[in-house]
Amino acid sequence: MKTIDTLEKGKAFKSSLFYSYLITDPADYGNTPCTLSSSLERSFSNHRIDMVCFRDKETEDTKALAKSCLETARKYNIEKVLINGDIKLALELGFDGVHLTSKQFNQIKTAKENNLFTLISTHTEDEIKLAKDLGADAVTYSPIFYKENKGEPKGCEKLENMVKRYQDEKFFIIALGGIITQKHIERIKETDAKGFASIRYFTS
């Protein structure tokens, strides 16, 4: 296995490794600090995971949950630990970065100024280009495969085109959406995308 470079906050990945990115959801990982930690420990033990994002759009007060996610990920030496959309809490708790939503392009500059690794959700070529122009480190591009209520899948051919046009050593693209099998992952690898993100894949 290739080694992973040690990185400072806010810096893009420089290794050629194909990254695996776990995104939490309360339905799959629990909505209490204990259940979240237990679920993550199981995922970290069963899979090679390079990045993790704490994401909970349902719980009113997520601070304790975010802290549990961060502490558990640190225990397993996860390379990058992100929080969804909340720059203030990322800085308060010491997260490595943020995963901004597709409505937070105006916060890329703030995140970068605070030395946070900055990733943002994108769904179109224009959004990918904008994210790169604004200085984001990475994007998720979705949905690649079919996922209920997530719109028409982009497919791997379109993903490969986006990778060829925009990905470089300072900016990379992570495939997201409907990735639940090893076959999906192998197909993603063929596009030269920098990695894949999933919720459900890591629960097995």
PDB file of C-alpha atoms in Angstrom:
ATOM      1  CA  MET A   1       0.000   0.000   0.000  1.00  0.00           C
ATOM      2  CA  LYS A   2       1.236   3.478  -0.837  1.00  0.00           C
ATOM      3  CA  THR A   3       1.947   5.728   2.084  1.00  0.00           C
ATOM      4  CA  ILE A   4      -0.126   8.839   2.682  1.00  0.00           C
ATOM      5  CA  ASP A   5       1.642  12.174   2.852  1.00  0.00           C
ATOM      6  CA  THR A   6       1.455  14.082   6.112  1.00  0.00           C
ATOM      7  CA  LEU A   7      -0.437  17.271   5.356  1.00  0.00           C
ATOM      8  CA  GLU A   8      -1.091  20.607   6.964  1.00  0.00           C
ATOM      9  CA  LYS A   9      -4.614  21.899   7.339  1.00  0.00           C
ATOM     10  CA  GLY A  10      -5.940  23.612   4.245  1.00  0.00           C
ATOM     11  CA  LYS A  11      -3.526  21.851   1.881  1.00  0.00           C
ATOM     12  CA  ALA A  12      -4.658  19.665  -0.985  1.00  0.00           C
ATOM     13  CA  PHE A  13      -3.738  15.999  -1.061  1.00  0.00           C
ATOM     14  CA  LYS A  14      -0.504  15.334  -2.934  1.00  0.00           C
ATOM     15  CA  SER A  15      -0.399  11.553  -2.862  1.00  0.00           C
ATOM     16  CA  SER A  16      -1.532   9.598  -5.916  1.00  0.00           C
ATOM     17  CA  LEU A  17      -3.581   7.310  -3.692  1.00  0.00           C
ATOM     18  CA  PHE A  18      -7.260   6.759  -4.486  1.00  0.00           C
ATOM     19  CA  TYR A  19      -9.107   8.186  -1.496  1.00  0.00           C
ATOM     20  CA  SER A  20     -12.097   6.767   0.333  1.00  0.00           C
ATOM     21  CA  TYR A  21     -14.349   9.296   2.052  1.00  0.00           C
ATOM     22  CA  LEU A  22     -16.982   8.368   4.639  1.00  0.00           C
ATOM     23  CA  ILE A  23     -19.879  10.762   5.184  1.00  0.00           C
ATOM     24  CA  THR A  24     -22.042  10.194   8.238  1.00  0.00           C
ATOM     25  CA  ASP A  25     -25.815  10.295   8.424  1.00  0.00           C
ATOM     26  CA  PRO A  26     -27.861   9.853  11.617  1.00  0.00           C
ATOM     27  CA  ALA A  27     -30.050   7.203   9.985  1.00  0.00           C
ATOM     28  CA  ASP A  28     -27.022   4.991   9.361  1.00  0.00           C
ATOM     29  CA  TYR A  29     -24.545   6.008  12.071  1.00  0.00           C
ATOM     30  CA  GLY A  30     -26.755   7.057  14.978  1.00  0.00           C
ATOM     31  CA  ASN A  31     -27.782  10.332  16.571  1.00  0.00           C
ATOM     32  CA  THR A  32     -26.097  10.088  19.974  1.00  0.00           C
ATOM     33  CA  PRO A  33     -22.364  10.426  20.710  1.00  0.00           C
ATOM     34  CA  CYS A  34     -22.171   6.798  21.832  1.00  0.00           C
ATOM     35  CA  THR A  35     -23.967   5.253  18.854  1.00  0.00           C
ATOM     36  CA  LEU A  36     -22.079   7.480  16.404  1.00  0.00           C
ATOM     37  CA  SER A  37     -18.726   6.539  17.895  1.00  0.00           C
ATOM     38  CA  SER A  38     -19.604   2.842  17.919  1.00  0.00           C
ATOM     39  CA  SER A  39     -20.763   2.926  14.292  1.00  0.00           C
ATOM     40  CA  LEU A  40     -17.649   4.776  13.163  1.00  0.00           C
ATOM     41  CA  GLU A  41     -15.357   2.384  14.993  1.00  0.00           C
ATOM     42  CA  ARG A  42     -16.991  -0.508  13.177  1.00  0.00           C
ATOM     43  CA  SER A  43     -16.564   1.237   9.815  1.00  0.00           C
ATOM     44  CA  PHE A  44     -12.954   2.212  10.517  1.00  0.00           C
ATOM     45  CA  SER A  45     -12.166  -1.375  11.499  1.00  0.00           C
ATOM     46  CA  ASN A  46     -13.777  -2.892   8.409  1.00  0.00           C
ATOM     47  CA  HIS A  47     -12.643  -0.452   5.708  1.00  0.00           C
ATOM     48  CA  ARG A  48      -9.676   1.642   4.672  1.00  0.00           C
ATOM     49  CA  ILE A  49     -10.903   5.214   5.125  1.00  0.00           C
ATOM     50  CA  ASP A  50      -8.844   8.329   4.421  1.00  0.00           C
ATOM     51  CA  MET A  51     -11.378  11.056   5.130  1.00  0.00           C
ATOM     52  CA  VAL A  52     -14.521  11.337   7.187  1.00  0.00           C
ATOM     53  CA  CYS A  53     -17.173  14.036   7.314  1.00  0.00           C
ATOM     54  CA  PHE A  54     -19.569  14.591  10.186  1.00  0.00           C
ATOM     55  CA  ARG A  55     -22.942  15.372   8.603  1.00  0.00           C
ATOM     56  CA  ASP A  56     -26.199  15.608  10.538  1.00  0.00           C
ATOM     57  CA  LYS A  57     -29.018  17.794   9.221  1.00  0.00           C
ATOM     58  CA  GLU A  58     -31.601  16.505  11.708  1.00  0.00           C
ATOM     59  CA  THR A  59     -30.251  16.905  15.243  1.00  0.00           C
ATOM     60  CA  GLU A  60     -30.762  20.380  16.699  1.00  0.00           C
ATOM     61  CA  ASP A  61     -27.578  20.534  18.781  1.00  0.00           C
ATOM     62  CA  THR A  62     -24.773  18.723  16.977  1.00  0.00           C
ATOM     63  CA  LYS A  63     -21.759  19.891  18.965  1.00  0.00           C
ATOM     64  CA  ALA A  64     -21.498  16.774  21.146  1.00  0.00           C
ATOM     65  CA  LEU A  65     -21.980  14.556  18.086  1.00  0.00           C
ATOM     66  CA  ALA A  66     -19.354  16.452  16.109  1.00  0.00           C
ATOM     67  CA  LYS A  67     -16.905  16.126  18.975  1.00  0.00           C
ATOM     68  CA  SER A  68     -17.558  12.381  19.204  1.00  0.00           C
ATOM     69  CA  CYS A  69     -16.925  11.985  15.480  1.00  0.00           C
ATOM     70  CA  LEU A  70     -13.702  13.952  15.655  1.00  0.00           C
ATOM     71  CA  GLU A  71     -12.354  12.093  18.691  1.00  0.00           C
ATOM     72  CA  THR A  72     -13.162   8.688  17.199  1.00  0.00           C
ATOM     73  CA  ALA A  73     -11.555   9.561  13.876  1.00  0.00           C
ATOM     74  CA  ARG A  74      -8.430  10.839  15.611  1.00  0.00           C
ATOM     75  CA  LYS A  75      -8.156   7.562  17.521  1.00  0.00           C
ATOM     76  CA  TYR A  76      -8.040   5.720  14.193  1.00  0.00           C
ATOM     77  CA  ASN A  77      -5.616   8.209  12.601  1.00  0.00           C
ATOM     78  CA  ILE A  78      -7.997   9.268   9.848  1.00  0.00           C
ATOM     79  CA  GLU A  79      -6.078  11.668   7.629  1.00  0.00           C
ATOM     80  CA  LYS A  80      -8.717  14.366   7.167  1.00  0.00           C
ATOM     81  CA  VAL A  81     -11.721  14.960   9.431  1.00  0.00           C
ATOM     82  CA  LEU A  82     -14.300  17.401   8.068  1.00  0.00           C
ATOM     83  CA  ILE A  83     -17.586  18.824   9.259  1.00  0.00           C
ATOM     84  CA  ASN A  84     -20.503  19.600   6.992  1.00  0.00           C
ATOM     85  CA  GLY A  85     -21.158  23.274   6.391  1.00  0.00           C
ATOM     86  CA  ASP A  86     -20.149  24.736   9.773  1.00  0.00           C
ATOM     87  CA  ILE A  87     -16.917  26.754   9.643  1.00  0.00           C
ATOM     88  CA  LYS A  88     -17.391  28.147  13.147  1.00  0.00           C
ATOM     89  CA  LEU A  89     -17.729  24.718  14.769  1.00  0.00           C
ATOM     90  CA  ALA A  90     -14.895  23.328  12.660  1.00  0.00           C
ATOM     91  CA  LEU A  91     -12.571  25.957  14.089  1.00  0.00           C
ATOM     92  CA  GLU A  92     -13.897  25.660  17.641  1.00  0.00           C
ATOM     93  CA  LEU A  93     -13.429  21.881  17.828  1.00  0.00           C
ATOM     94  CA  GLY A  94     -10.302  21.581  15.692  1.00  0.00           C
ATOM     95  CA  PHE A  95     -11.558  19.852  12.566  1.00  0.00           C
ATOM     96  CA  ASP A  96      -9.193  19.690   9.608  1.00  0.00           C
ATOM     97  CA  GLY A  97     -11.708  21.162   7.230  1.00  0.00           C
ATOM     98  CA  VAL A  98     -15.254  21.693   6.029  1.00  0.00           C
ATOM     99  CA  HIS A  99     -17.484  20.094   3.437  1.00  0.00           C
ATOM    100  CA  LEU A 100     -19.555  23.028   2.233  1.00  0.00           C
ATOM    101  CA  THR A 101     -22.964  22.590   0.627  1.00  0.00           C
ATOM    102  CA  SER A 102     -23.691  23.695  -2.926  1.00  0.00           C
ATOM    103  CA  LYS A 103     -25.291  26.836  -1.473  1.00  0.00           C
ATOM    104  CA  GLN A 104     -22.096  27.912   0.332  1.00  0.00           C
ATOM    105  CA  PHE A 105     -19.782  28.974  -2.493  1.00  0.00           C
ATOM    106  CA  ASN A 106     -19.551  32.388  -0.829  1.00  0.00           C
ATOM    107  CA  GLN A 107     -17.897  30.722   2.186  1.00  0.00           C
ATOM    108  CA  ILE A 108     -14.976  29.126   0.351  1.00  0.00           C
ATOM    109  CA  LYS A 109     -12.813  32.214   0.843  1.00  0.00           C
ATOM    110  CA  THR A 110     -13.556  32.326   4.587  1.00  0.00           C
ATOM    111  CA  ALA A 111     -12.759  28.649   5.036  1.00  0.00           C
ATOM    112  CA  LYS A 112      -9.448  28.986   3.197  1.00  0.00           C
ATOM    113  CA  GLU A 113      -8.515  32.136   5.118  1.00  0.00           C
ATOM    114  CA  ASN A 114      -8.961  30.092   8.304  1.00  0.00           C
ATOM    115  CA  ASN A 115      -6.589  27.403   6.994  1.00  0.00           C
ATOM    116  CA  LEU A 116      -9.295  24.775   6.627  1.00  0.00           C
ATOM    117  CA  PHE A 117      -9.207  22.057   4.016  1.00  0.00           C
ATOM    118  CA  THR A 118     -12.131  23.138   1.871  1.00  0.00           C
ATOM    119  CA  LEU A 119     -14.342  20.751  -0.079  1.00  0.00           C
ATOM    120  CA  ILE A 120     -17.694  21.689  -1.611  1.00  0.00           C
ATOM    121  CA  SER A 121     -20.582  19.738  -3.110  1.00  0.00           C
ATOM    122  CA  THR A 122     -21.122  20.202  -6.846  1.00  0.00           C
ATOM    123  CA  HIS A 123     -23.624  18.865  -9.340  1.00  0.00           C
ATOM    124  CA  THR A 124     -22.727  20.675 -12.578  1.00  0.00           C
ATOM    125  CA  GLU A 125     -19.646  21.569 -14.594  1.00  0.00           C
ATOM    126  CA  ASP A 126     -20.209  25.256 -13.867  1.00  0.00           C
ATOM    127  CA  GLU A 127     -20.119  24.546 -10.129  1.00  0.00           C
ATOM    128  CA  ILE A 128     -16.893  22.565 -10.443  1.00  0.00           C
ATOM    129  CA  LYS A 129     -15.266  25.404 -12.384  1.00  0.00           C
ATOM    130  CA  LEU A 130     -16.497  27.984  -9.866  1.00  0.00           C
ATOM    131  CA  ALA A 131     -15.201  25.944  -6.924  1.00  0.00           C
ATOM    132  CA  LYS A 132     -11.775  25.708  -8.527  1.00  0.00           C
ATOM    133  CA  ASP A 133     -11.715  29.409  -9.431  1.00  0.00           C
ATOM    134  CA  LEU A 134     -12.608  30.334  -5.834  1.00  0.00           C
ATOM    135  CA  GLY A 135      -9.771  28.248  -4.423  1.00  0.00           C
ATOM    136  CA  ALA A 136     -11.482  25.159  -3.033  1.00  0.00           C
ATOM    137  CA  ASP A 137      -9.212  22.165  -2.474  1.00  0.00           C
ATOM    138  CA  ALA A 138     -11.710  19.611  -3.752  1.00  0.00           C
ATOM    139  CA  VAL A 139     -15.282  18.896  -4.759  1.00  0.00           C
ATOM    140  CA  THR A 140     -17.693  16.045  -4.606  1.00  0.00           C
ATOM    141  CA  TYR A 141     -19.503  15.562  -7.906  1.00  0.00           C
ATOM    142  CA  SER A 142     -22.853  13.821  -7.747  1.00  0.00           C
ATOM    143  CA  PRO A 143     -24.855  11.763  -8.256  1.00  0.00           C
ATOM    144  CA  ILE A 144     -22.704   9.395 -10.286  1.00  0.00           C
ATOM    145  CA  PHE A 145     -24.957   6.353  -9.993  1.00  0.00           C
ATOM    146  CA  TYR A 146     -28.692   6.183  -9.463  1.00  0.00           C
ATOM    147  CA  LYS A 147     -29.896   7.164  -6.035  1.00  0.00           C
ATOM    148  CA  GLU A 148     -33.550   7.660  -5.161  1.00  0.00           C
ATOM    149  CA  ASN A 149     -34.676  11.305  -5.122  1.00  0.00           C
ATOM    150  CA  LYS A 150     -31.245  12.577  -6.231  1.00  0.00           C
ATOM    151  CA  GLY A 151     -31.995  13.258  -9.872  1.00  0.00           C
ATOM    152  CA  GLU A 152     -30.572  11.856 -13.076  1.00  0.00           C
ATOM    153  CA  PRO A 153     -27.207  10.147 -12.481  1.00  0.00           C
ATOM    154  CA  LYS A 154     -24.178  11.752 -14.148  1.00  0.00           C
ATOM    155  CA  GLY A 155     -22.533   8.465 -15.014  1.00  0.00           C
ATOM    156  CA  CYS A 156     -18.841   7.673 -15.195  1.00  0.00           C
ATOM    157  CA  GLU A 157     -18.302   9.080 -18.669  1.00  0.00           C
ATOM    158  CA  LYS A 158     -19.314  12.560 -17.566  1.00  0.00           C
ATOM    159  CA  LEU A 159     -17.273  12.157 -14.376  1.00  0.00           C
ATOM    160  CA  GLU A 160     -14.215  11.253 -16.450  1.00  0.00           C
ATOM    161  CA  ASN A 161     -14.723  14.346 -18.600  1.00  0.00           C
ATOM    162  CA  MET A 162     -14.853  16.569 -15.512  1.00  0.00           C
ATOM    163  CA  VAL A 163     -11.674  14.956 -14.170  1.00  0.00           C
ATOM    164  CA  LYS A 164      -9.818  15.573 -17.431  1.00  0.00           C
ATOM    165  CA  ARG A 165     -10.914  19.203 -17.587  1.00  0.00           C
ATOM    166  CA  TYR A 166     -10.478  20.347 -14.010  1.00  0.00           C
ATOM    167  CA  GLN A 167      -8.570  17.955 -11.755  1.00  0.00           C
ATOM    168  CA  ASP A 168      -4.890  18.659 -11.086  1.00  0.00           C
ATOM    169  CA  GLU A 169      -2.392  18.276  -8.255  1.00  0.00           C
ATOM    170  CA  LYS A 170      -3.991  21.125  -6.286  1.00  0.00           C
ATOM    171  CA  PHE A 171      -7.657  20.455  -7.003  1.00  0.00           C
ATOM    172  CA  PHE A 172      -9.374  17.116  -7.124  1.00  0.00           C
ATOM    173  CA  ILE A 173     -12.737  15.535  -7.746  1.00  0.00           C
ATOM    174  CA  ILE A 174     -14.408  12.909  -5.563  1.00  0.00           C
ATOM    175  CA  ALA A 175     -17.262  10.831  -6.950  1.00  0.00           C
ATOM    176  CA  LEU A 176     -20.433  10.694  -4.844  1.00  0.00           C
ATOM    177  CA  GLY A 177     -23.884   9.234  -5.166  1.00  0.00           C
ATOM    178  CA  GLY A 178     -25.139   5.657  -5.277  1.00  0.00           C
ATOM    179  CA  ILE A 179     -21.713   4.132  -4.642  1.00  0.00           C
ATOM    180  CA  ILE A 180     -22.495   1.039  -2.614  1.00  0.00           C
ATOM    181  CA  THR A 181     -20.538  -1.857  -4.153  1.00  0.00           C
ATOM    182  CA  GLN A 182     -16.934  -2.696  -4.962  1.00  0.00           C
ATOM    183  CA  LYS A 183     -17.927  -2.806  -8.632  1.00  0.00           C
ATOM    184  CA  HIS A 184     -18.988   0.837  -8.405  1.00  0.00           C
ATOM    185  CA  ILE A 185     -15.652   1.746  -6.858  1.00  0.00           C
ATOM    186  CA  GLU A 186     -13.622  -0.052  -9.509  1.00  0.00           C
ATOM    187  CA  ARG A 187     -15.541   1.812 -12.198  1.00  0.00           C
ATOM    188  CA  ILE A 188     -14.818   5.125 -10.442  1.00  0.00           C
ATOM    189  CA  LYS A 189     -11.114   4.296 -10.375  1.00  0.00           C
ATOM    190  CA  GLU A 190     -11.131   3.944 -14.149  1.00  0.00           C
ATOM    191  CA  THR A 191     -12.125   7.613 -14.501  1.00  0.00           C
ATOM    192  CA  ASP A 192      -8.987   8.806 -12.641  1.00  0.00           C
ATOM    193  CA  ALA A 193     -11.132  10.669 -10.107  1.00  0.00           C
ATOM    194  CA  LYS A 194      -9.167  11.177  -6.907  1.00  0.00           C
ATOM    195  CA  GLY A 195     -11.542   9.102  -4.839  1.00  0.00           C
ATOM    196  CA  PHE A 196     -15.101   8.229  -3.879  1.00  0.00           C
ATOM    197  CA  ALA A 197     -17.459   9.224  -1.090  1.00  0.00           C
ATOM    198  CA  SER A 198     -20.296   7.226   0.373  1.00  0.00           C
ATOM    199  CA  ILE A 199     -22.542   6.809   3.380  1.00  0.00           C
ATOM    200  CA  ARG A 200     -23.913   3.300   2.971  1.00  0.00           C
ATOM    201  CA  TYR A 201     -20.847   1.559   1.517  1.00  0.00           C
ATOM    202  CA  PHE A 202     -18.968   1.890   4.806  1.00  0.00           C
ATOM    203  CA  THR A 203     -21.774   0.503   6.966  1.00  0.00           C
ATOM    204  CA  SER A 204     -21.203  -3.068   5.759  1.00  0.00           C
TER     205      SER A 204
END
